[in-house]
Every structure is written in C-alpha cells, then in structure tokens.
Coordinates of C-alpha atoms and ligand atoms in Angstrom, one line a residue:
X1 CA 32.4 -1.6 -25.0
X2 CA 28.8 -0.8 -24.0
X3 CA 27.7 3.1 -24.9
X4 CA 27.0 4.6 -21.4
X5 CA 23.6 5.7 -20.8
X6 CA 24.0 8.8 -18.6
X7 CA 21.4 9.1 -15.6
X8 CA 20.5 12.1 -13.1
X9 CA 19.3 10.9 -9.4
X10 CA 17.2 13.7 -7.7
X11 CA 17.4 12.1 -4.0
X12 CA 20.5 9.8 -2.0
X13 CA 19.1 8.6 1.0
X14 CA 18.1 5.3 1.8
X15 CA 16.4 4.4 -2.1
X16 CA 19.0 6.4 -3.5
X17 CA 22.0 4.9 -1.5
X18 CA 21.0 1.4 -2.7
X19 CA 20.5 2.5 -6.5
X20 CA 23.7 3.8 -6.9
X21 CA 25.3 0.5 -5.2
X22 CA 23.3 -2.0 -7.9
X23 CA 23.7 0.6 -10.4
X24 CA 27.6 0.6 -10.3
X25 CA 28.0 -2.7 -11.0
X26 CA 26.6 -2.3 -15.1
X27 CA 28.9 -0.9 -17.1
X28 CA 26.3 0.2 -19.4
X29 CA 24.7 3.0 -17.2
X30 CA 26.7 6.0 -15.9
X31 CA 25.2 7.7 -13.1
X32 CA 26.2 11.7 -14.5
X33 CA 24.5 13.8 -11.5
X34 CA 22.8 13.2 -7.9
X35 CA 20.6 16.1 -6.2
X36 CA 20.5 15.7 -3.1
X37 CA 19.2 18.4 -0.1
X38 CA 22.4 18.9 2.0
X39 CA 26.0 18.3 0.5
X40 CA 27.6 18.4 3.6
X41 CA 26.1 14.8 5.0
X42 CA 27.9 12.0 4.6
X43 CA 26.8 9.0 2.6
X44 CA 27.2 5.7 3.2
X45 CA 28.7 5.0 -0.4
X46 CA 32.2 3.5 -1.3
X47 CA 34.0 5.6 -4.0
X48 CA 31.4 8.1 -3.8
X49 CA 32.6 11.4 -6.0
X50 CA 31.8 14.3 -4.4
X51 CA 31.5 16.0 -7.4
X52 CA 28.9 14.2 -8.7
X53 CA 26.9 15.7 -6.3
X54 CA 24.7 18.7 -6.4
X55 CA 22.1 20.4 -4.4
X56 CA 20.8 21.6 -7.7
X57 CA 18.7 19.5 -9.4
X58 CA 18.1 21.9 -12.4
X59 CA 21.3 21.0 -13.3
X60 CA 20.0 17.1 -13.9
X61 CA 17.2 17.9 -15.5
X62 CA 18.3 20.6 -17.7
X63 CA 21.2 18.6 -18.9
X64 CA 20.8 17.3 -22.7
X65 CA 22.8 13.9 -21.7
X66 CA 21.0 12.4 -19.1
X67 CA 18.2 10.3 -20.6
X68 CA 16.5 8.8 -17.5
X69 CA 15.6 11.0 -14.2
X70 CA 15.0 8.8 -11.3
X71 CA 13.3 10.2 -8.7
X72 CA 13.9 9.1 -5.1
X73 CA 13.4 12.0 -2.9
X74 CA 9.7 11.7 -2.1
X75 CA 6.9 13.3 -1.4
X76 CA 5.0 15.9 -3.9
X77 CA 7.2 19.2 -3.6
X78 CA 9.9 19.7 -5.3
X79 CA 9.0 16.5 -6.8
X80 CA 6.1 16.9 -9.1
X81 CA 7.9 20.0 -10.6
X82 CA 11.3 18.5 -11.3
X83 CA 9.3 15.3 -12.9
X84 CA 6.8 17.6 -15.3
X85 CA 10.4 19.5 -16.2
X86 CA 12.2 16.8 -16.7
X87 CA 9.1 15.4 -18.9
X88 CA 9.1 18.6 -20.9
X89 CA 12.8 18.0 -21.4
X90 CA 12.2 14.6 -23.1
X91 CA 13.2 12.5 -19.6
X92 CA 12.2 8.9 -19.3
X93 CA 11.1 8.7 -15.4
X94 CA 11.7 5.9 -12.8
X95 CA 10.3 6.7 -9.6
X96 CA 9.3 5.0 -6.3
X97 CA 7.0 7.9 -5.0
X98 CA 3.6 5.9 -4.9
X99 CA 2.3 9.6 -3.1
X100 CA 3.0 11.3 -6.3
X101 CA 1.8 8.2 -8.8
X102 CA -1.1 7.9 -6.5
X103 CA -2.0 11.9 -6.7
X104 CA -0.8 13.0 -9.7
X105 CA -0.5 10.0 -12.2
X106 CA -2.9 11.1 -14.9
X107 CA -1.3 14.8 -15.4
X108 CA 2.4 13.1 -15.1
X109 CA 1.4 9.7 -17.6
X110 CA -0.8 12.2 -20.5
X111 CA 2.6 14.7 -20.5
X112 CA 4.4 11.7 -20.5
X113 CA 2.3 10.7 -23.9
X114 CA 2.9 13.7 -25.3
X115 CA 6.8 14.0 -24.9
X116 CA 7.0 10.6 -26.0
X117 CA 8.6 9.0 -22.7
X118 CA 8.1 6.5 -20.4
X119 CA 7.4 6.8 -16.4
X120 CA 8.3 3.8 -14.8
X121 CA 7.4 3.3 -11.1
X122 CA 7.8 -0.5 -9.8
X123 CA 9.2 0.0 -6.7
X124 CA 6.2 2.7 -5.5
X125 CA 4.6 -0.4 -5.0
X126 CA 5.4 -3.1 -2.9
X127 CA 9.6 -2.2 -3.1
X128 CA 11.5 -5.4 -3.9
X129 CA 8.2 -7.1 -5.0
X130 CA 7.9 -7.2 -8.5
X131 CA 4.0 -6.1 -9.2
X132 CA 3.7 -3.9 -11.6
X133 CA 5.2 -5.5 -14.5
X134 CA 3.9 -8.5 -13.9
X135 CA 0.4 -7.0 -13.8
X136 CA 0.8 -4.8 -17.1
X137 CA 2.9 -7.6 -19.1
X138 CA 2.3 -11.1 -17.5
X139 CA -0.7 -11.5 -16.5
X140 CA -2.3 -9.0 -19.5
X141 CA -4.3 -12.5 -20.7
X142 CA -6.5 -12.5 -17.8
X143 CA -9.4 -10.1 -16.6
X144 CA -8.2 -9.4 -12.8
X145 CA -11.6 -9.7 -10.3
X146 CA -9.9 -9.2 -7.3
X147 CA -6.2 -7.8 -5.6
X148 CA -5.8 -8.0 -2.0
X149 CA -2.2 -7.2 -0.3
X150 CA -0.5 -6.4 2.7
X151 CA 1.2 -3.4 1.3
X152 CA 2.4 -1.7 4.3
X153 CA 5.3 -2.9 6.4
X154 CA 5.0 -1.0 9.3
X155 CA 1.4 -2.2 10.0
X156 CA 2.0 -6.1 9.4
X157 CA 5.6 -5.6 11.5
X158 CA 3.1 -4.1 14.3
X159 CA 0.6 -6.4 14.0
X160 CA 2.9 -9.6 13.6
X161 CA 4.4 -7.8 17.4
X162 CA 1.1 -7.5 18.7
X163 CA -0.2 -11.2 18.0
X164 CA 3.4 -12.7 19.3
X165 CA 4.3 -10.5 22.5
X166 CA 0.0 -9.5 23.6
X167 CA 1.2 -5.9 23.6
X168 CA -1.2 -3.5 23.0
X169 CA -0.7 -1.0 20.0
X170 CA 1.0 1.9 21.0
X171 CA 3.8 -0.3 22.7
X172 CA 4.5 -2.2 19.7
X173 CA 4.6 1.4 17.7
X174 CA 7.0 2.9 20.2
X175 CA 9.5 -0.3 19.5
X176 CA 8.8 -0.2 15.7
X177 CA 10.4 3.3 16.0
X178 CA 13.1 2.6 18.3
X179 CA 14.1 -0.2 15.6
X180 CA 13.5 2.2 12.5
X181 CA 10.6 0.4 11.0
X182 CA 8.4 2.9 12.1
X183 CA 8.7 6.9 10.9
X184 CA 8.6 9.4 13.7
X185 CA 5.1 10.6 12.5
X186 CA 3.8 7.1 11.7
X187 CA 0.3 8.6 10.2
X188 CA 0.9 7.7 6.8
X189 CA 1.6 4.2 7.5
X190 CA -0.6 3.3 10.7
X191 CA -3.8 5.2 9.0
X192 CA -3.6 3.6 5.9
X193 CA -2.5 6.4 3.5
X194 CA 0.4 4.5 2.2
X195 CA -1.1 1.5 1.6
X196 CA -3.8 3.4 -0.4
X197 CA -1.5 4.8 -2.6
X198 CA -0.3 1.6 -3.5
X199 CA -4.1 -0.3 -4.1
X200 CA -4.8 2.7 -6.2
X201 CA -1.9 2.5 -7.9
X202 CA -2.2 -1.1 -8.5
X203 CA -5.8 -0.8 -9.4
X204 CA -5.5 1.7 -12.4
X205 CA -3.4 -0.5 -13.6
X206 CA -5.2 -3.8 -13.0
X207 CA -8.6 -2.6 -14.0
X208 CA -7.6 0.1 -16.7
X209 CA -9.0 3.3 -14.9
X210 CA -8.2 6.2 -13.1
X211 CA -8.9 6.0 -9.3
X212 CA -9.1 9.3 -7.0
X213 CA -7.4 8.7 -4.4
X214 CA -9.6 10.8 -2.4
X215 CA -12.2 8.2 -2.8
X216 CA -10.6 5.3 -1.4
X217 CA -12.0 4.3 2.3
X218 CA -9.3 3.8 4.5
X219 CA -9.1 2.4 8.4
X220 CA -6.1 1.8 10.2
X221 CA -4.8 -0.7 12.8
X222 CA -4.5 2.0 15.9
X223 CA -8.2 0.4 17.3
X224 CA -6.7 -3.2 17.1
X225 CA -6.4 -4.5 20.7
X226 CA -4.1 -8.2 21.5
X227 CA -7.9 -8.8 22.7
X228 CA -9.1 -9.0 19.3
X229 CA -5.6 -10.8 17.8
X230 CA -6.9 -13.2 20.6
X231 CA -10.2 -14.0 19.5
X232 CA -9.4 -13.9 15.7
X233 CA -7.2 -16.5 16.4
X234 CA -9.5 -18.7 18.6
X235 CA -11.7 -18.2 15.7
X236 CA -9.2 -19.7 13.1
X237 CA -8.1 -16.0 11.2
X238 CA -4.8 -13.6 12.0
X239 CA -5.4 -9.8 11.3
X240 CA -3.8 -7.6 9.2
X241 CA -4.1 -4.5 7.1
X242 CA -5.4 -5.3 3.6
X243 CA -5.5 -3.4 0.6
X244 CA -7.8 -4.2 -1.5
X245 CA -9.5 -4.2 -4.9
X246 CA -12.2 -6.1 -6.6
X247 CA -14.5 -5.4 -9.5
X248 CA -17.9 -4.9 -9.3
X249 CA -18.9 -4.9 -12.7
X250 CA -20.2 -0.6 -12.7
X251 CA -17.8 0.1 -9.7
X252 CA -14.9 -0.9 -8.4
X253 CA -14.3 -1.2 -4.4
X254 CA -11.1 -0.6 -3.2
X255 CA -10.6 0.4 0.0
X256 CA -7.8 -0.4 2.9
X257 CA -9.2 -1.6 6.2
X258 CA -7.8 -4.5 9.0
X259 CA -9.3 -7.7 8.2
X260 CA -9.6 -11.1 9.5
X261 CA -8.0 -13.5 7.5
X262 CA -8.5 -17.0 7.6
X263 CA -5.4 -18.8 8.6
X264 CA -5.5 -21.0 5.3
X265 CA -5.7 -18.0 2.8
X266 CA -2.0 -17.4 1.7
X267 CA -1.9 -13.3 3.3
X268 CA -2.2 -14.7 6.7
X269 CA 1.1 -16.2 6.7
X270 CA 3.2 -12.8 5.7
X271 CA 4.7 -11.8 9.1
X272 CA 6.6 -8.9 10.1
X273 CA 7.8 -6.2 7.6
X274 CA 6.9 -8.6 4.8
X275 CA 4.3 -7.3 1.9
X276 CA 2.4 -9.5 -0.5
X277 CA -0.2 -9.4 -2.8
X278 CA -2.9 -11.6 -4.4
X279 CA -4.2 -11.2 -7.7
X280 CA -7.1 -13.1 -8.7
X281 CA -7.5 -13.6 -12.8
X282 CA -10.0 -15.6 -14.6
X283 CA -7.1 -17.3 -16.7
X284 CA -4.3 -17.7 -14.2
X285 CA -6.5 -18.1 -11.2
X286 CA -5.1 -17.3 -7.9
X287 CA -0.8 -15.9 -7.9
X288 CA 1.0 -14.3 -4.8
X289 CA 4.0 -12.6 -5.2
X290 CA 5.6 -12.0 -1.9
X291 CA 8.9 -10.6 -0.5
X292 CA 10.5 -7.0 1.2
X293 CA 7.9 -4.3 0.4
X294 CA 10.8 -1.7 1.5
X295 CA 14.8 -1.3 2.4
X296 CA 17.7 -0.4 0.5
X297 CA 18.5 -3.1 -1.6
X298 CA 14.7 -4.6 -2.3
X299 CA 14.0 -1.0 -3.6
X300 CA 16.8 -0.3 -5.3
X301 CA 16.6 -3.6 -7.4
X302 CA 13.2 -2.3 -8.8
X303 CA 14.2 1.0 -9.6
X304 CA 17.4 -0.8 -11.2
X305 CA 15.3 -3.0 -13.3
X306 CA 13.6 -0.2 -14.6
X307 CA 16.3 2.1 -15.4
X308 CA 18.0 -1.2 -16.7
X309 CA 14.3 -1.9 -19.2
X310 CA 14.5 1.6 -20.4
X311 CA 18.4 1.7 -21.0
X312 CA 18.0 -1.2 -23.0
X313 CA 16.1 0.1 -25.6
X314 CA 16.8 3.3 -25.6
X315 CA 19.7 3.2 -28.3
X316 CA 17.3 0.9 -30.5
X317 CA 14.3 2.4 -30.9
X318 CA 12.6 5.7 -31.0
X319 CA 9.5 4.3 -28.8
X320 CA 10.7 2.5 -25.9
X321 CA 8.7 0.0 -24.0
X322 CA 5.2 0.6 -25.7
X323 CA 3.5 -2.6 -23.0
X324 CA 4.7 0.0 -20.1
X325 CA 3.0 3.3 -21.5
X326 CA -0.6 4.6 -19.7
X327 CA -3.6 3.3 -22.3
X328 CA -6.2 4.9 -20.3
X329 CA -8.8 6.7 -21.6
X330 CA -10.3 10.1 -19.1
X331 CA -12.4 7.9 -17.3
X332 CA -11.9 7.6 -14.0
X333 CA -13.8 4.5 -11.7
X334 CA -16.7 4.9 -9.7
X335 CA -15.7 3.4 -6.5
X336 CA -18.6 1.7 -4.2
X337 CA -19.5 3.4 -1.4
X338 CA -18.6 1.3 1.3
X339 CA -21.9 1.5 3.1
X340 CA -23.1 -0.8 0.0
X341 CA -20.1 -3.2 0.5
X342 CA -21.0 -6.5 1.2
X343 CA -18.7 -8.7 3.9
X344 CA -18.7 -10.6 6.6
X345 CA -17.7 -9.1 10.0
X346 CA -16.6 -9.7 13.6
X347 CA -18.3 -7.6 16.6
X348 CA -16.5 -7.4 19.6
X349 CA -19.3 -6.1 22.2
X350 CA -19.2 -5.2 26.2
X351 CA -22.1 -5.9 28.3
X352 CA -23.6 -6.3 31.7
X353 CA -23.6 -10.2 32.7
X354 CA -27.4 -10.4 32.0
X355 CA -29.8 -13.6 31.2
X356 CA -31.0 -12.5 27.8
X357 CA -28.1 -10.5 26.5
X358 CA -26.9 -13.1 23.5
X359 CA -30.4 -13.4 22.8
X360 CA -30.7 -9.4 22.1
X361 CA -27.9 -9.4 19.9
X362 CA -29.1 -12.2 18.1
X363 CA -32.6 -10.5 17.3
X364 CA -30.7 -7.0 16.3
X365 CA -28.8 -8.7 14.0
X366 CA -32.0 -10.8 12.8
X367 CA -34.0 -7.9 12.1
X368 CA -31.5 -6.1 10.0
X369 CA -31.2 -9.1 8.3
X370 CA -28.1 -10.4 9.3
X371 CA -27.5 -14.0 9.7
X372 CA -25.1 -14.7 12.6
X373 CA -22.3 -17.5 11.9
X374 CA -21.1 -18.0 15.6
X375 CA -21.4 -15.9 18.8
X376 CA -19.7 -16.5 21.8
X377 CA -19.5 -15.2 25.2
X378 CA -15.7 -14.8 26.7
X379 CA -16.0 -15.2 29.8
X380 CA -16.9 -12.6 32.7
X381 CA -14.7 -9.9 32.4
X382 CA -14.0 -6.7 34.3
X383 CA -16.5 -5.1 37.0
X384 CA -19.0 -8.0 35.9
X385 CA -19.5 -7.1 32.5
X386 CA -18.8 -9.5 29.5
X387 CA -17.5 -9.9 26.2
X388 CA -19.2 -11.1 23.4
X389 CA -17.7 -11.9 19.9
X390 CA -20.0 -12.2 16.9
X391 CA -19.2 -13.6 13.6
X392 CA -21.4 -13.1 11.0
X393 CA -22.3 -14.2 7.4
X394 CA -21.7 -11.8 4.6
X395 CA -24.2 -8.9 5.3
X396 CA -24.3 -5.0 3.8
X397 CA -22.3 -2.4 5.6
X398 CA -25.4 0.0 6.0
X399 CA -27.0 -3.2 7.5
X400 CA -24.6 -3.7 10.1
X401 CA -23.5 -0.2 11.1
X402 CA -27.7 0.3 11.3
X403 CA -27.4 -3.0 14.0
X404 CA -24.3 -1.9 16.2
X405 CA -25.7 1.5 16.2
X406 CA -29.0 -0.2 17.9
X407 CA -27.0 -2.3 19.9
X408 CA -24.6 0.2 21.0
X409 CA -28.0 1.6 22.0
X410 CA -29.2 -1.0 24.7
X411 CA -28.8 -0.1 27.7
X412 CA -27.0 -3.7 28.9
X413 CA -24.5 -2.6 26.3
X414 CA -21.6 -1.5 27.7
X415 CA -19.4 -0.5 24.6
X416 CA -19.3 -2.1 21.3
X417 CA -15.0 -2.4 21.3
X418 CA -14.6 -3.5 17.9
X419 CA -15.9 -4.0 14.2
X420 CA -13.6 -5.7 12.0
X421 CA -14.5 -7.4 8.4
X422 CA -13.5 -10.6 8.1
X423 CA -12.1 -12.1 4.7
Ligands
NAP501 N1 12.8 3.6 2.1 C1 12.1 2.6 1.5 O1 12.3 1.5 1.9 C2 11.2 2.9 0.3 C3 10.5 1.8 -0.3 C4 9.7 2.0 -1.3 C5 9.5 3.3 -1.8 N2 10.2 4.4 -1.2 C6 10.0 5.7 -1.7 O2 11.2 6.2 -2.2 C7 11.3 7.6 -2.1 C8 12.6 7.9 -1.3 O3 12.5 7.3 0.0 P1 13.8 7.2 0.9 O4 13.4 6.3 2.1 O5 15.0 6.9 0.2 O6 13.9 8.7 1.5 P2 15.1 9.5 2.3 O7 16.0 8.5 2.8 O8 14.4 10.5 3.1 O9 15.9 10.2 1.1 C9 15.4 11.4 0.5 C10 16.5 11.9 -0.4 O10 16.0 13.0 -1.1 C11 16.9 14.2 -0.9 N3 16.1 15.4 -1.0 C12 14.9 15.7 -0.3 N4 14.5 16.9 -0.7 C13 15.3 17.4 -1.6 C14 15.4 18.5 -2.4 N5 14.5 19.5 -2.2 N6 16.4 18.7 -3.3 C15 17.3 17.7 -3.4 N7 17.3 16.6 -2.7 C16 16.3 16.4 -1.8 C17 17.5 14.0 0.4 O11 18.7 14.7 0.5 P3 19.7 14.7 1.8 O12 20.2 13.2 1.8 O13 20.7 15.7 1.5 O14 18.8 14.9 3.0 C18 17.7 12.5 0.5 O15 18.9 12.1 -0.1 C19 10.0 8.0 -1.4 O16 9.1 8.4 -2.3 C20 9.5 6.7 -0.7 O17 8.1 6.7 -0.5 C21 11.0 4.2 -0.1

C-alpha cells in the first residue's frame, strides 16, 4: 500500500474537472481539498464529495498535509496571493496559468528557491503538448536558435475556418463562440496575448533568461482577410499565428505575429484547434511536438504528470526535481526591436488600374533597398482599381514600413490592405 500524497486544488472547472478525473485513478495521490468560487454549481464529476469542497482556499493552503497546490483557477487575482502563501507555507506548485508564469515568474520561481520547492507549469504551455520538460530535460544537450509555434487554438481554429469556408473574420469568430472554442471576450486569444505568454514562457526557458512580457511585439489575426488566405495560397504558404523565438546572439526576438508559412514547413499542416511547436537545436536539429494545446483531458494529463513527477520524489528526497528548478541568474533579455527585424514579407496593395503602377512599386521597394521576389497583379477588381501582391526577399522592418509608408503615399494607391511576414 502506497503512502497517499495529499493535494489541495484551488479551481474545478474545466482544468480542474479533468485533473480530478486522471487523478483518481492513482492510488498514490489523495486529492484532500478543492477551492472553488461557488459551491452551489454542479460539477460534472462522478462520486464527487461535496465535502471536499470549499470556497475557502486558505483552508488548502494553510493546511500542514497537503504537499502540492495546484492551481487551476486562472488569471492573476486571487491567484498570485494564494501561490506566494502557499510558497511561504513550503507548497510544491503545479499550475497551468501561463498569465501568471508569464507576469510574475521571476518573484514566484526566486520564493520558490528560497522555500526549497518546486513550481511546475507544463500545461501553461501548449496544454496536452508536452514542451516544457522536454525543453529543460531532453533537449538540455543542444543550444536552441530558434522556437516557432502555433500556440493558440482559437486563432489556428479561425484561421483553418477562414481558408476552408472563404469567410471573412468576424464570421468565423462568431461560430468559434457559438461552438465554445472561442471566449466571449476573445481579446486575449485573437490579439495575441495568450500566445505571448506562452513564447515567453518558453523562451526563458529555452534561452536561460528572463523575458518582460511587456516587451514582446504582438499582432493578431483580426486584419487577415480570405483575400489574403487566397493569395498565400496561390503563392504556395497557409497563414497562421506564430509565436516565435530566435537568438540573436546580444538579443533575442520573440515576438507573435501572422505569418506565411510555406506549405512544406511542418506548422503549415496544424489545422483547427491544434498547437505545435518547433524547436530548432544545434545537436538535435529540427523536433515538432504537436497535439491538443487545450481541453479537459489534454490539460489535465500535464498537470497530472507533474503532480505525478513531484509525488514521486517527494517521500525520497529532501530536494525534489533539481533539472525542473529556475537557474537564472537577474538578467533579463534584451529583445530586438522589431523595426531591426529582418524578414521577408507579403504586401497586399490597392490601386488605380494605371500603366506604370507595378513599375512604382518596384522602384519604392528598390530604393529602400528591398529586392522584390515576385509581384503580381490580381486582376481588375472593384470600381477599376487593382490588387497587387508583392513578395519580397528578406529586408529590415524599418526598410519596409519606410516603403509602404511612401507607397501608401502615391496617389494611384488606393490602400495598402495588408502586410504580412512571410516565414
Ligand atoms: N481550459 C483549457 O483548455 C486550458 C488549457 C491550458 C491552460 N488553461 C489554464 O488553466 C487555468 C484554468 O482554466 P479553466 O479553463 O479550467 O478555467 P475555468 O473553467 O473558468 O475554471 C476556473 C475555476 O476556478 C474557480 N475559481 C475562480 N475564482 C476563484 C476564487 N476566487 N476562489 C476559488 N475558486 C475560484 C472557479 O470556481 P467555480 O467553478 O465555482 O466558478 C472554477 O472552478 C487558467 O489559467 C487557464 O489559462 C486552461
């Protein structure tokens, strides 16, 4: 007969519901207390003692049995409080709040040090996907260049929608909702906050610094017409949102921004709610891990593996999982500007129907010394105007927000309708 770890839940709602389900079937792990917000709701749990539950979670992380907290209530407040208490009380931590790893890792991982516990957090990233561990443990032999992942859901569900049905945005994001993919107030997700938590997250970790989150650049996908989908395609690339990470030697550029992704690279096939991510290493090469990045069950098995990692070793040592502790020193990245990135980009331009126009576009782009890799012309479209779709080689950001600001400047121009890097 195992000894029963006892563990305190501070949340029961969809994360929560699915822990407790994967959790009940180890016999080694007893789950003592669950906070949640309102006692009266009911749960979608078989069995489920009522009086295991309380709607105060002092009493979890005040209690001198339970060993491991696991946080899956979200957001920072009452979060960040119960964590640094339950720290203080000598807590190991699983959560799945990328928000609050994101925001307030380097105060929550230096207690952590100092209380001698550990703060796991694999499903903040990705859900289901295993990432995290494989990027502190596994791949440890390698120094990682370069992560790039389709770490939202929501936007790649839109986007794969978008691309299949030619509906523009807002329809697809009306539909996502009525299905429950996407959250009433979809901000987070369709502006690319969430999936910034998560490159920053997995970039501390990758590259061994602290990133403020505050410096990250993000775009989202609300500008992305089924026009664009159209010619990204005709051009041989999908888009999606991409998260991304590379080292610049003195900087690091991370950012989150839609991209066109060449229909060969392995991102471009990860359809609907799907997440994956790339890491790039100068021993392994090129890995993908790929699966759900959300839902009950995907979540719950990482938080599960991670309760499951810490209850293991608790009973047997006096420093559990020493590979899994924070080894950063105070230093925190310097993230390139993205004005001094360097990529290649697709320009999406209106114009008047003119002999001459292509030409134009072609010497803008010349004298800010960018070399074009294809332009087209799509046709004639509305009230005699036409589209024009530029592809060019890799180029500086200043240099080409300098060009479409002189060619939004012409007056054959009618409106530059998109500018989207390409991969
Ligand atoms: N959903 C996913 O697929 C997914 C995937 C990866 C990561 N995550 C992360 O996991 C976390 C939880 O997400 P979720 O989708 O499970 O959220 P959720 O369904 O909204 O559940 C939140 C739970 O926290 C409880 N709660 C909220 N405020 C509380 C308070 N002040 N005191 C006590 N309990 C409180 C709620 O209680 P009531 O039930 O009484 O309202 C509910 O049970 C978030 O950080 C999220 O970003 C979620």
């Amino acid at each position: 007969m195992h000894k029963k770890i006892a563990i305190g839940l501070l949340g029961l709602g969809t994360v929560g519901s699915g822990v407790v389900k994967v959790l009940s079937k180890f016999d080694n792990i007893e789950i003592k207390k669950i906070a949640v917000k309102n006692l009266t709701k009911t749960r979608n749990i078989k069995n489920l003692n009522p009086e295991i539950l309380t709607d105060n979670p002092d009493i979890i992380i005040n209690d001198p049995e339970i060993k491991i907290v696991v946080e899956v209530m979200g957001g920072i407040n009452p979060a960040l409080g119960l964590i640094t208490k339950s720290i203080e009380n000598g807590k190991h931590i699983i959560t799945a709040n990328k928000e609050l790893i994101a925001k307030h890792g380097k105060v929550l991982f230096e207690l952590a040090k100092k209380h001698n516990v550990v703060i796991l957090y694999e499903a903040a990233v990705a859900g289901g996907i295993p990432i995290v561990m494989p990027i502190v443990q596994s791949l440890a032999g390698n120094k990682i260049s370069k992560i790039a992942g389709i770490l939202n859901g929501t936007t790649n569900y839109i986007l794969t929608k978008m691309e299949e049905e030619g509906s523009e945005f807002e329809h697809v994001l009306k539909e996502a909702q009525d299905l429950g993919y996407a959250e009433a107030d979809p901000t987070g997700d369709v502006q690319g906050y969430d999936a910034a938590y998560k490159i920053a997250i997995l970039s501390s970790i990758a590259f061994n610094k602290r990133i403020n989150i505050n410096e990250i650049y993000k775009e989202g996908i609300s500008n992305i017409s089924p026009e664009d989908i159209k010619h990204a395609n005709e051009f041989g690339y999908k888009i999606k949102l991409i998260a991304m990470a590379q080292d610049c030697g003195e900087t690091l550029d991370v950012r989150v921004h839609p991209m066109l992704v060449p229909k060969k690279h392995p991102l471009a096939s990860i359809n609907d709610v799907l997440n994956a991510v790339v890491v790039e290493g100068d021993a392994v090469g090129r890995v993908m891990f790929s699966g759900p990045g959300a839902g009950e069950f995907p979540t719950a098995s990482s938080v599960a593996g991670d309760v499951l990692s810490i209850a293991g070793e608790i009973e047997k040592t006096g420093f559990p999982l020493p590979i899994m502790r924070c080894k950063h020193d105070d230093t925190n990245a310097k993230i390139l500007d993205i004005n001094e990135t360097k990529n290649k980009y697709y320009i999406n331009v209106q114009t008047e129907n003119l002999p001459g126009v292509i030409g134009d576009l072609g010497t803008i782009c010349g004298k800010h010394g960018i070399n074009l890799y294809s332009i087209i012309q799509q046709g004639i479209v509305k009230n005699k105007t036409a589209r024009i779709v530029l592809l060019t080689e890799a180029a500086c950001e200043k240099d080409i927000q300098a060009a479409v600001k002189e060619i939004s400047e012409r007056p054959t121009v009618k409106a530059i309708k998109n500018l989207i890097r390409v991969m």
